[in-house]
CSV table of C-alpha atoms in Angstrom, one decimal:
chain,number,residue,atom,x,y,z
A,2,LEU,CA,-7.7,3.4,-28.2
A,3,ARG,CA,-9.1,6.7,-28.7
A,4,GLN,CA,-6.9,9.5,-29.8
A,5,GLU,CA,-7.7,12.9,-29.6
A,6,LYS,CA,-5.9,16.4,-30.5
A,7,LEU,CA,-6.9,19.7,-28.3
A,8,GLY,CA,-4.2,22.2,-29.5
A,9,ASN,CA,-0.9,20.7,-28.7
A,10,LEU,CA,-2.4,18.2,-26.2
A,11,ILE,CA,-2.6,14.6,-27.3
A,12,THR,CA,-5.0,12.6,-25.4
A,13,LEU,CA,-5.3,9.0,-25.6
A,14,CYS,CA,-7.9,7.0,-23.9
A,15,LEU,CA,-8.0,3.4,-23.2
A,16,ASP,CA,-11.8,2.2,-24.3
A,17,ARG,CA,-12.3,-1.5,-23.5
A,18,PRO,CA,-14.5,-0.7,-20.2
A,19,PRO,CA,-15.0,-2.6,-18.0
A,20,GLY,CA,-11.7,-3.0,-16.6
A,21,ASN,CA,-9.5,-1.7,-20.1
A,22,ARG,CA,-7.7,-5.0,-20.1
A,23,PHE,CA,-4.4,-5.0,-22.1
A,24,SER,CA,-4.9,-7.6,-24.9
A,25,LEU,CA,-1.9,-8.3,-27.1
A,26,ASP,CA,-3.6,-6.3,-30.1
A,27,MET,CA,-4.1,-3.4,-27.4
A,28,MET,CA,-0.3,-3.4,-26.4
A,29,GLU,CA,0.8,-3.6,-30.1
A,30,THR,CA,-1.4,-0.9,-31.0
A,31,LEU,CA,-0.1,1.3,-28.1
A,32,VAL,CA,3.5,0.8,-29.0
A,33,GLU,CA,2.8,1.9,-32.5
A,34,ARG,CA,0.8,4.7,-31.3
A,35,PHE,CA,3.9,5.9,-28.8
A,36,GLU,CA,6.2,5.6,-31.4
A,37,GLN,CA,4.5,8.0,-33.5
A,38,LEU,CA,3.7,10.4,-31.0
A,39,ALA,CA,7.5,10.5,-29.9
A,40,CYS,CA,7.8,12.1,-33.6
A,41,HIS,CA,5.1,14.1,-33.4
A,42,GLU,CA,6.5,17.6,-33.9
A,43,GLU,CA,3.2,19.5,-32.7
A,44,ALA,CA,2.6,17.9,-29.4
A,45,ARG,CA,3.6,19.5,-26.0
A,46,ALA,CA,2.1,17.1,-23.8
A,47,ILE,CA,0.2,13.7,-23.8
A,48,LEU,CA,-2.6,12.7,-21.6
A,49,LEU,CA,-3.2,9.1,-20.8
A,50,GLU,CA,-6.9,8.4,-19.4
A,51,ALA,CA,-9.4,5.5,-19.5
A,52,GLU,CA,-13.1,5.0,-20.0
A,53,GLY,CA,-15.1,3.5,-16.9
A,54,ALA,CA,-14.8,3.1,-13.4
A,55,ASP,CA,-11.3,1.7,-13.3
A,56,PHE,CA,-8.2,2.7,-15.0
A,57,SER,CA,-7.0,-0.7,-16.0
A,58,PHE,CA,-7.0,-4.5,-14.6
A,59,GLY,CA,-3.9,-5.0,-16.6
A,60,ALA,CA,-3.3,-7.9,-18.9
A,61,ASP,CA,-6.3,-9.4,-20.5
A,62,LEU,CA,-5.3,-13.1,-19.2
A,63,GLN,CA,-8.6,-14.4,-21.4
A,64,ASP,CA,-7.3,-12.8,-24.7
A,65,PRO,CA,-7.0,-15.9,-27.0
A,66,ASP,CA,-3.8,-14.2,-28.6
A,67,LEU,CA,-2.0,-13.5,-25.4
A,68,ILE,CA,-3.1,-17.3,-24.6
A,69,ARG,CA,-1.6,-18.4,-27.8
A,70,VAL,CA,1.6,-16.5,-27.1
A,71,MET,CA,2.2,-17.7,-23.7
A,72,GLY,CA,1.6,-21.2,-24.7
A,73,ALA,CA,3.8,-21.0,-27.5
A,74,GLY,CA,7.3,-21.6,-25.9
A,75,GLU,CA,10.0,-19.9,-24.2
A,76,GLU,CA,11.0,-17.7,-27.1
A,77,SER,CA,7.5,-16.5,-27.6
A,78,ARG,CA,7.1,-15.4,-24.1
A,79,LYS,CA,10.3,-13.6,-24.6
A,80,GLU,CA,9.1,-11.6,-27.4
A,81,PHE,CA,5.9,-10.8,-25.3
A,82,ALA,CA,8.2,-9.6,-22.5
A,83,HIS,CA,10.1,-7.6,-24.8
A,84,LEU,CA,6.7,-5.9,-26.1
A,85,GLY,CA,5.8,-4.9,-22.7
A,86,GLN,CA,9.0,-3.3,-22.0
A,87,GLN,CA,9.0,-1.5,-25.0
A,88,LEU,CA,5.6,-0.1,-24.1
A,89,ILE,CA,6.7,1.1,-20.9
A,90,THR,CA,10.2,2.3,-22.1
A,91,LEU,CA,8.5,4.3,-25.1
A,92,TRP,CA,6.0,5.8,-22.8
A,93,ASP,CA,8.8,6.7,-19.7
A,94,ARG,CA,11.1,8.1,-22.4
A,95,MET,CA,8.5,10.4,-24.3
A,96,PRO,CA,10.3,13.4,-25.4
A,97,VAL,CA,7.3,15.5,-24.1
A,98,PRO,CA,5.6,15.5,-20.9
A,99,THR,CA,3.3,12.7,-20.0
A,100,VAL,CA,0.4,12.8,-17.9
A,101,CYS,CA,-1.9,10.0,-16.7
A,102,PHE,CA,-5.4,10.3,-14.9
A,103,ALA,CA,-6.5,7.3,-13.2
A,104,ARG,CA,-9.3,6.2,-11.4
A,105,GLY,CA,-10.7,3.1,-9.5
A,106,ARG,CA,-8.1,0.2,-9.9
A,107,VAL,CA,-4.9,0.5,-11.4
A,108,ILE,CA,-3.3,-2.9,-12.0
A,109,GLY,CA,-0.4,-4.2,-13.8
A,110,ALA,CA,0.2,-2.9,-17.1
A,111,GLY,CA,-1.9,-0.1,-16.6
A,112,ALA,CA,0.2,0.6,-13.2
A,113,GLY,CA,3.2,0.2,-14.9
A,114,LEU,CA,2.2,3.1,-17.7
A,115,PHE,CA,0.8,5.2,-14.4
A,116,VAL,CA,4.2,4.8,-12.9
A,117,ALA,CA,6.1,5.7,-15.9
A,118,SER,CA,4.2,8.9,-16.3
A,119,ASP,CA,5.9,12.2,-15.8
A,120,PHE,CA,2.7,13.5,-13.8
A,121,ARG,CA,0.4,11.3,-12.0
A,122,PHE,CA,-3.2,12.0,-11.0
A,123,VAL,CA,-5.9,10.0,-9.3
A,124,GLU,CA,-9.3,10.2,-8.1
A,125,ASP,CA,-10.1,9.5,-4.4
A,126,LYS,CA,-10.1,5.8,-3.5
A,127,ALA,CA,-8.0,4.7,-6.5
A,128,THR,CA,-5.5,1.3,-5.8
A,129,LEU,CA,-2.2,0.7,-7.5
A,130,TRP,CA,-1.3,-3.0,-7.4
A,131,PHE,CA,1.1,-5.4,-9.2
A,132,PRO,CA,-0.4,-8.7,-8.5
A,133,GLU,CA,2.1,-10.9,-10.5
A,134,VAL,CA,4.0,-12.3,-7.9
A,135,ILE,CA,1.0,-13.7,-5.9
A,136,ARG,CA,-0.4,-15.1,-9.4
A,137,GLY,CA,3.1,-16.8,-9.8
A,138,MET,CA,4.1,-14.6,-12.5
A,139,HIS,CA,7.7,-12.8,-13.2
A,140,LEU,CA,7.1,-8.6,-12.5
A,141,SER,CA,9.1,-7.6,-15.7
A,142,TRP,CA,9.0,-4.9,-18.3
A,143,GLY,CA,11.4,-2.9,-16.2
A,144,ILE,CA,8.6,-2.2,-13.6
A,145,VAL,CA,11.2,-2.9,-10.5
A,146,PRO,CA,13.7,-0.3,-11.5
A,147,LEU,CA,11.1,2.3,-12.4
A,148,LEU,CA,9.2,1.8,-9.3
A,149,GLN,CA,12.5,2.6,-7.4
A,150,ARG,CA,13.3,5.4,-9.4
A,151,GLU,CA,9.8,6.7,-9.2
A,152,CYS,CA,8.4,5.8,-5.7
A,153,GLY,CA,11.4,4.8,-3.6
A,154,TRP,CA,12.5,1.6,-2.2
A,155,GLY,CA,9.6,1.4,0.5
A,156,TRP,CA,6.7,1.4,-2.1
A,157,THR,CA,8.7,-0.8,-4.5
A,158,ARG,CA,9.2,-3.5,-1.8
A,159,ARG,CA,5.4,-3.3,-1.1
A,160,LEU,CA,4.2,-2.9,-4.5
A,161,ALA,CA,6.5,-5.7,-6.2
A,162,MET,CA,7.4,-7.9,-3.3
A,163,ALA,CA,4.5,-7.9,-0.8
A,164,CYS,CA,2.1,-7.3,-3.6
A,165,GLU,CA,0.1,-4.7,-1.6
A,166,LYS,CA,-2.7,-2.7,-3.0
A,167,ILE,CA,-1.6,0.9,-2.4
A,168,ASP,CA,-3.9,4.2,-2.5
A,169,PRO,CA,-1.5,6.5,-4.7
A,170,LEU,CA,-2.5,9.7,-2.5
A,171,ASP,CA,-0.7,8.0,0.5
């Protein structure tokens, strides 16, 4: 994760191409950074962007730390879910405007941050997708109420229940 300050604009860049997958370490780092930025007195806006052709493929299902946490029992999985909820909530409630610029595939955790942003910009041919349900996973982290608030019930059903890939420019 790279951070730059340009005047009163803070830029955060996901820098794990290809795919900028969310490892457990990256999620913990983002939570820490979001907590720090929420107290940053000079920041007037925060931009979230990513290196590479795609914004994010979502969780890094090959991350050894994430695999260990998910296999360590119910309590461990609850802690991981809490970390994801914390990540989305901190970004959603940032005291300054948040801006997300995405290109390519915007999936899972990355899609959650995209939807939680105050202002969202995408390049042509970007796709927004929450594949959790078709992968037999639970769509948690407060994503469904966030989708409903930001996108309405129609998109929420398409994204969260039908697992459609959606062009955010539609």
